[in-house]
Amino acid sequence: MAKKDSSGEVRHATMADVAAEVGVSRQLVGLVFRGEPGVGAATEAKIRAAAKKLGYQPNLAARSLRSVNSNYIGVMFRPMESSMTELIPALYKYAHAAGYRLFLSSVSSNHDEPAAIQELLGHRCEGLVLVSSQQSKTAIQKLARDIPLVSVGRRLEGVRCGIVSSQGEVGVAEAVDYLFGLGHKQIGYVYAKDMLDSEFRLEGYLAAMKKHDLPTQIVEIEGDFAEEGGSRAADKFITRGLPTAIVCNNDQAAFGLSYRLMQSGIQIPEDVSVVGYDDTVASLPFLNLTTVRQEPDEIAEAAISDLVARIKGQQYHAQEILTSSKLVVRTSTGKPKASTSK
């Protein structure tokens, strides 16, 4: 917390205060907040606890650290998400074109979002790109007040930052329209309610089904929304009654669903057509899934452009940028059996 010095002036906690509180050197505290190795887990925990107690914020509170340009843009991401294989290289490309370098910090089971963000701040990044952040809206609001920020893959209301996301509602509606055009009247949807922005993709499904006056068939999955979740969704569809076509919330779920269906002797697309979303693993030859593609280059360009404008003081207000989505037709979809037999 802030303290008053001998002259009565309010003084913010410093790195030296944290070091004195724990009984370690200032250099050791510096290693922790720069995210560098060499500090034991127990000592690091004590240092972070002391910093929290004293209200020490090495970069958020000290804007002067950004007065000397680092030319770094920090990116927080989850390497297990299949879309990162294309998005990260695209972010590198547009950051370099704008004269910036990227510093990456990944989120994992032993390195959570707060730790990943602190690592980026410790390296004096001038702005942050948070990909699919699960931080509370309040935490992101607070962060956006102190450093230029862009949220990718999560739409946020009331947060003064850049927001870049694909138009999931449009893409899923296009997929349903395509399946209806093939003759499908029983079209299911895999809804992963825990996936960020999943409500927009669901909105596209519901709108398209209403437009075509078709009954909805929604399987809701909790927790895992990748391959495992897709596999569970397949079991639910088989139990309830299989539709002639299924649209999935993402490619990984479509992968898991397809594998489970084939294990059960159900052929794709002869018995059921399957559509994914993202166009990440969908193009693998053994899958060759019809999917909705969100263009990584378009997302990266929008994110970097908005963030650089914020770093340069040219953009302050919240701005939402919805990038395009495009249906990519492959071999996992076809006419329903009733249509092909005519």
Coordinates of N, CA and C in Angstrom, one line a residue, residues 123-259:
H123 N 8.9 -7.4 -18.6 CA 9.8 -7.2 -19.7 C 9.5 -5.8 -20.4
R124 N 8.7 -5.0 -19.7 CA 8.4 -3.6 -20.1 C 7.8 -3.6 -21.5
C125 N 6.9 -4.5 -21.8 CA 6.2 -4.4 -23.0 C 5.3 -3.2 -23.1
E126 N 5.3 -2.6 -24.3 CA 4.5 -1.3 -24.4 C 3.0 -1.5 -24.6
G127 N 2.6 -2.7 -24.9 CA 1.2 -3.0 -25.1 C 1.0 -4.5 -25.0
L128 N -0.2 -4.9 -24.8 CA -0.5 -6.3 -24.6 C -1.6 -6.8 -25.6
V129 N -1.4 -8.0 -26.1 CA -2.4 -8.7 -26.8 C -2.8 -9.9 -25.9
L130 N -4.0 -10.0 -25.5 CA -4.5 -11.1 -24.6 C -5.3 -12.0 -25.5
V131 N -4.9 -13.2 -25.8 CA -5.6 -14.1 -26.7 C -6.5 -15.0 -25.8
S132 N -7.8 -14.9 -26.0 CA -8.8 -15.8 -25.3 C -8.6 -15.7 -23.8
S133 N -8.5 -14.5 -23.3 CA -8.2 -14.3 -21.8 C -9.5 -14.7 -21.0
Q134 N -9.2 -15.4 -19.9 CA -10.3 -15.8 -19.0 C -10.3 -15.0 -17.7
Q135 N -9.5 -13.9 -17.7 CA -9.5 -13.1 -16.6 C -10.9 -12.4 -16.4
S136 N -11.2 -12.0 -15.2 CA -12.5 -11.3 -15.0 C -12.5 -10.0 -15.7
K137 N -13.7 -9.6 -16.0 CA -13.8 -8.3 -16.8 C -13.2 -7.2 -15.9
T138 N -13.4 -7.2 -14.6 CA -12.8 -6.2 -13.7 C -11.3 -6.1 -13.8
A139 N -10.7 -7.3 -13.8 CA -9.2 -7.4 -13.9 C -8.7 -6.8 -15.2
I140 N -9.4 -7.1 -16.3 CA -9.0 -6.6 -17.6 C -9.3 -5.1 -17.7
Q141 N -10.4 -4.6 -17.1 CA -10.6 -3.2 -17.1 C -9.5 -2.5 -16.4
K142 N -9.1 -3.0 -15.3 CA -8.0 -2.4 -14.5 C -6.7 -2.4 -15.3
L143 N -6.4 -3.5 -15.9 CA -5.2 -3.6 -16.7 C -5.2 -2.6 -17.9
A144 N -6.3 -2.5 -18.6 CA -6.4 -1.6 -19.7 C -6.3 -0.1 -19.4
R145 N -6.5 0.2 -18.1 CA -6.3 1.6 -17.7 C -4.8 1.9 -17.6
D146 N -4.0 0.9 -17.5 CA -2.6 1.2 -17.2 C -1.6 0.9 -18.4
I147 N -2.1 0.1 -19.3 CA -1.3 -0.3 -20.5 C -2.2 -0.5 -21.7
P148 N -1.7 -0.1 -22.9 CA -2.5 -0.3 -24.1 C -2.8 -1.8 -24.2
L149 N -4.0 -2.2 -24.6 CA -4.5 -3.6 -24.5 C -5.4 -3.9 -25.7
V150 N -5.3 -5.1 -26.2 CA -6.2 -5.6 -27.2 C -6.6 -7.0 -26.8
S151 N -7.9 -7.3 -26.8 CA -8.4 -8.6 -26.5 C -8.7 -9.3 -27.8
V152 N -8.2 -10.5 -28.0 CA -8.4 -11.3 -29.2 C -9.2 -12.5 -28.8
G153 N -10.3 -12.7 -29.5 CA -11.1 -13.9 -29.3 C -12.1 -13.9 -28.1
R154 N -12.2 -12.7 -27.6 CA -13.2 -12.5 -26.5 C -13.7 -11.1 -26.6
R155 N -15.0 -11.0 -26.8 CA -15.7 -9.7 -26.9 C -16.0 -9.2 -25.4
L156 N -15.7 -7.9 -25.2 CA -15.9 -7.3 -23.9 C -16.6 -6.0 -24.0
E157 N -17.6 -5.8 -23.2 CA -18.3 -4.6 -23.1 C -17.9 -3.7 -21.9
G158 N -17.7 -2.4 -22.2 CA -17.4 -1.6 -21.1 C -15.9 -1.6 -20.7
V159 N -15.1 -2.1 -21.6 CA -13.6 -2.1 -21.3 C -12.9 -1.3 -22.4
R160 N -12.1 -0.3 -21.9 CA -11.5 0.6 -22.9 C -10.3 -0.1 -23.5
C161 N -10.5 -0.9 -24.4 CA -9.4 -1.6 -25.1 C -9.9 -2.0 -26.5
G162 N -9.0 -2.5 -27.3 CA -9.3 -3.0 -28.6 C -9.9 -4.4 -28.5
I163 N -10.8 -4.8 -29.3 CA -11.5 -6.1 -29.3 C -11.5 -6.6 -30.7
V164 N -10.9 -7.8 -30.9 CA -10.8 -8.4 -32.2 C -11.3 -9.8 -32.1
S165 N -12.4 -10.1 -32.9 CA -12.9 -11.5 -32.9 C -13.6 -11.7 -34.2
S166 N -13.6 -13.0 -34.6 CA -14.3 -13.3 -35.9 C -15.8 -13.3 -35.7
Q167 N -16.5 -13.1 -36.8 CA -18.0 -13.0 -36.7 C -18.6 -14.4 -36.7
G168 N -18.5 -15.0 -35.5 CA -18.9 -16.4 -35.3 C -20.4 -16.6 -35.7
E169 N -21.2 -15.6 -35.4 CA -22.6 -15.8 -35.7 C -22.9 -15.9 -37.2
V170 N -22.1 -15.1 -37.9 CA -22.3 -15.1 -39.4 C -21.8 -16.4 -40.0
G171 N -20.6 -16.9 -39.5 CA -20.0 -18.1 -40.0 C -20.9 -19.3 -39.8
V172 N -21.4 -19.5 -38.6 CA -22.2 -20.6 -38.2 C -23.5 -20.6 -39.0
A173 N -24.1 -19.4 -39.2 CA -25.3 -19.3 -39.9 C -25.1 -19.7 -41.4
E174 N -23.9 -19.3 -41.9 CA -23.6 -19.7 -43.3 C -23.5 -21.2 -43.5
A175 N -22.9 -21.9 -42.4 CA -22.8 -23.3 -42.4 C -24.1 -24.0 -42.4
V176 N -25.1 -23.5 -41.6 CA -26.4 -24.0 -41.6 C -27.1 -23.8 -42.9
D177 N -27.0 -22.6 -43.5 CA -27.6 -22.3 -44.8 C -27.1 -23.3 -45.8
Y178 N -25.8 -23.6 -45.8 CA -25.2 -24.5 -46.8 C -25.8 -25.9 -46.6
L179 N -25.9 -26.4 -45.4 CA -26.4 -27.7 -45.1 C -27.9 -27.8 -45.5
F180 N -28.6 -26.7 -45.3 CA -30.0 -26.7 -45.7 C -30.1 -26.8 -47.2
G181 N -29.2 -26.1 -47.9 CA -29.2 -26.1 -49.3 C -28.9 -27.5 -49.9
L182 N -28.2 -28.3 -49.1 CA -27.9 -29.7 -49.5 C -29.1 -30.6 -49.3
G183 N -30.1 -30.1 -48.6 CA -31.3 -30.9 -48.3 C -31.4 -31.4 -46.9
H184 N -30.6 -31.0 -46.0 CA -30.6 -31.4 -44.6 C -31.7 -30.6 -43.9
K185 N -32.6 -31.3 -43.1 CA -33.6 -30.7 -42.3 C -33.4 -31.0 -40.8
Q186 N -32.5 -31.9 -40.5 CA -32.2 -32.3 -39.1 C -30.7 -31.9 -38.9
I187 N -30.5 -30.7 -38.4 CA -29.1 -30.2 -38.2 C -28.9 -29.9 -36.7
G188 N -27.9 -30.7 -36.2 CA -27.6 -30.5 -34.8 C -26.5 -29.5 -34.6
Y189 N -26.3 -29.1 -33.3 CA -25.2 -28.2 -33.0 C -24.6 -28.5 -31.7
V190 N -23.2 -28.5 -31.7 CA -22.5 -28.8 -30.5 C -22.1 -27.4 -29.8
Y191 N -22.7 -27.2 -28.7 CA -22.6 -25.9 -28.0 C -21.7 -26.1 -26.7
A192 N -20.5 -25.5 -26.8 CA -19.5 -25.6 -25.7 C -19.7 -24.3 -24.9
K193 N -20.5 -24.3 -23.9 CA -20.9 -23.1 -23.2 C -19.7 -22.4 -22.4
D194 N -18.7 -23.2 -22.1 CA -17.5 -22.6 -21.4 C -16.5 -22.0 -22.4
M195 N -16.7 -22.1 -23.7 CA -15.8 -21.5 -24.6 C -16.1 -20.0 -24.8
L196 N -15.1 -19.2 -24.7 CA -15.3 -17.8 -24.9 C -16.0 -17.4 -26.2
D197 N -16.9 -16.5 -26.1 CA -17.7 -16.1 -27.3 C -18.6 -17.2 -27.9
S198 N -18.7 -18.3 -27.2 CA -19.5 -19.4 -27.8 C -21.0 -19.0 -28.0
E199 N -21.5 -18.0 -27.2 CA -22.9 -17.6 -27.4 C -23.1 -16.9 -28.7
F200 N -22.1 -16.3 -29.3 CA -22.3 -15.7 -30.6 C -22.4 -16.8 -31.7
R201 N -21.7 -17.8 -31.6 CA -21.8 -18.9 -32.6 C -23.1 -19.6 -32.5
L202 N -23.6 -19.8 -31.2 CA -24.9 -20.4 -31.0 C -26.0 -19.5 -31.6
E203 N -25.8 -18.2 -31.4 CA -26.8 -17.2 -31.9 C -26.9 -17.4 -33.4
G204 N -25.8 -17.7 -34.1 CA -25.9 -17.9 -35.6 C -26.6 -19.1 -36.0
Y205 N -26.4 -20.2 -35.2 CA -27.1 -21.4 -35.4 C -28.6 -21.2 -35.2
L206 N -29.0 -20.6 -34.1 CA -30.4 -20.4 -33.8 C -31.1 -19.6 -34.8
A207 N -30.4 -18.5 -35.3 CA -31.0 -17.6 -36.2 C -31.3 -18.3 -37.6
A208 N -30.3 -19.1 -38.0 CA -30.4 -19.8 -39.3 C -31.5 -20.9 -39.2
M209 N -31.5 -21.6 -38.1 CA -32.6 -22.6 -38.0 C -34.0 -22.0 -38.0
K210 N -34.1 -20.9 -37.3 CA -35.4 -20.2 -37.3 C -35.8 -19.7 -38.7
K211 N -34.8 -19.2 -39.5 CA -35.0 -18.7 -40.8 C -35.6 -19.8 -41.7
H212 N -35.0 -21.0 -41.5 CA -35.4 -22.1 -42.4 C -36.6 -23.0 -41.7
D213 N -37.1 -22.5 -40.6 CA -38.2 -23.1 -39.9 C -37.9 -24.6 -39.6
L214 N -36.7 -24.8 -39.0 CA -36.2 -26.1 -38.7 C -36.2 -26.3 -37.1
P215 N -36.4 -27.5 -36.6 CA -36.3 -27.7 -35.2 C -34.8 -27.7 -34.8
T216 N -34.5 -27.1 -33.6 CA -33.1 -27.1 -33.2 C -32.8 -28.4 -32.4
Q217 N -31.5 -28.9 -32.6 CA -31.0 -30.1 -31.9 C -29.7 -29.7 -31.3
I218 N -29.7 -29.2 -30.1 CA -28.4 -28.7 -29.4 C -27.9 -29.7 -28.4
V219 N -26.7 -30.0 -28.5 CA -26.0 -30.8 -27.4 C -25.0 -29.9 -26.7
E220 N -25.2 -29.7 -25.4 CA -24.4 -28.8 -24.7 C -23.3 -29.6 -24.0
I221 N -22.1 -29.1 -24.1 CA -21.0 -29.8 -23.4 C -20.3 -28.8 -22.4
E222 N -19.9 -29.3 -21.3 CA -19.3 -28.5 -20.3 C -17.8 -28.8 -20.2
G223 N -17.1 -27.8 -19.7 CA -15.6 -28.0 -19.5 C -14.9 -28.1 -20.8
D224 N -14.3 -29.2 -21.1 CA -13.5 -29.4 -22.3 C -14.3 -29.2 -23.6
F225 N -13.8 -28.2 -24.4 CA -14.5 -28.0 -25.7 C -13.7 -28.3 -26.9
A226 N -12.7 -29.2 -26.6 CA -11.9 -29.7 -27.7 C -12.2 -31.1 -28.1
E227 N -11.2 -32.0 -28.4 CA -11.5 -33.3 -28.9 C -12.4 -34.1 -27.9
E228 N -12.0 -34.1 -26.6 CA -12.8 -34.8 -25.6 C -14.2 -34.4 -25.6
G229 N -14.5 -33.1 -25.6 CA -15.8 -32.6 -25.6 C -16.6 -33.0 -26.8
G230 N -15.9 -33.0 -27.9 CA -16.6 -33.4 -29.2 C -17.0 -34.9 -29.1
S231 N -16.1 -35.7 -28.5 CA -16.4 -37.1 -28.4 C -17.6 -37.4 -27.5
R232 N -17.7 -36.6 -26.4 CA -18.9 -36.7 -25.5 C -20.2 -36.3 -26.2
A233 N -20.0 -35.2 -27.0 CA -21.2 -34.8 -27.8 C -21.7 -35.8 -28.7
A234 N -20.8 -36.6 -29.4 CA -21.2 -37.6 -30.3 C -22.0 -38.7 -29.6
D235 N -21.6 -39.1 -28.4 CA -22.3 -40.1 -27.6 C -23.7 -39.6 -27.3
K236 N -23.8 -38.3 -27.0 CA -25.1 -37.7 -26.6 C -26.0 -37.7 -27.9
F237 N -25.5 -37.4 -29.0 CA -26.3 -37.4 -30.3 C -26.7 -38.8 -30.6
I238 N -25.8 -39.8 -30.4 CA -26.2 -41.2 -30.7 C -27.3 -41.6 -29.8
T239 N -27.3 -41.3 -28.5 CA -28.3 -41.6 -27.6 C -29.6 -41.0 -27.8
R240 N -29.6 -39.7 -28.2 CA -30.8 -39.0 -28.4 C -31.5 -39.2 -29.8
G241 N -30.6 -39.6 -30.7 CA -31.1 -39.8 -32.1 C -30.3 -38.9 -33.0
L242 N -29.6 -39.5 -33.9 CA -28.6 -38.8 -34.8 C -29.3 -37.9 -35.8
P243 N -28.9 -36.6 -35.9 CA -29.4 -35.8 -37.0 C -28.6 -36.2 -38.3
T244 N -29.0 -35.6 -39.4 CA -28.3 -35.9 -40.7 C -27.1 -35.0 -40.8
A245 N -27.0 -33.9 -40.0 CA -25.8 -33.1 -40.1 C -25.5 -32.4 -38.7
I246 N -24.3 -32.2 -38.4 CA -23.9 -31.6 -37.1 C -22.9 -30.5 -37.4
V247 N -23.1 -29.3 -36.8 CA -22.2 -28.2 -36.8 C -21.5 -28.1 -35.4
C248 N -20.2 -28.0 -35.4 CA -19.5 -28.0 -34.1 C -18.9 -26.6 -33.8
N249 N -18.7 -26.4 -32.5 CA -18.2 -25.0 -32.1 C -16.8 -24.7 -32.5
N250 N -16.0 -25.8 -32.8 CA -14.7 -25.6 -33.3 C -14.1 -26.8 -34.0
D251 N -13.0 -26.7 -34.7 CA -12.5 -27.9 -35.4 C -12.1 -29.0 -34.5
Q252 N -11.5 -28.7 -33.3 CA -11.1 -29.8 -32.4 C -12.2 -30.6 -31.9
A253 N -13.3 -29.9 -31.6 CA -14.5 -30.7 -31.2 C -15.1 -31.5 -32.4
A254 N -15.0 -30.9 -33.6 CA -15.5 -31.7 -34.7 C -14.6 -32.9 -35.0
F255 N -13.3 -32.8 -34.7 CA -12.4 -33.9 -34.8 C -12.8 -35.0 -33.8
G256 N -13.0 -34.7 -32.5 CA -13.4 -35.7 -31.5 C -14.7 -36.3 -31.8
L257 N -15.6 -35.5 -32.3 CA -17.0 -36.0 -32.6 C -16.9 -37.0 -33.8
S258 N -16.1 -36.6 -34.8 CA -16.0 -37.5 -36.0 C -15.4 -38.8 -35.7
Y259 N -14.3 -38.8 -34.9 CA -13.7 -40.0 -34.5 C -14.6 -40.9 -33.7

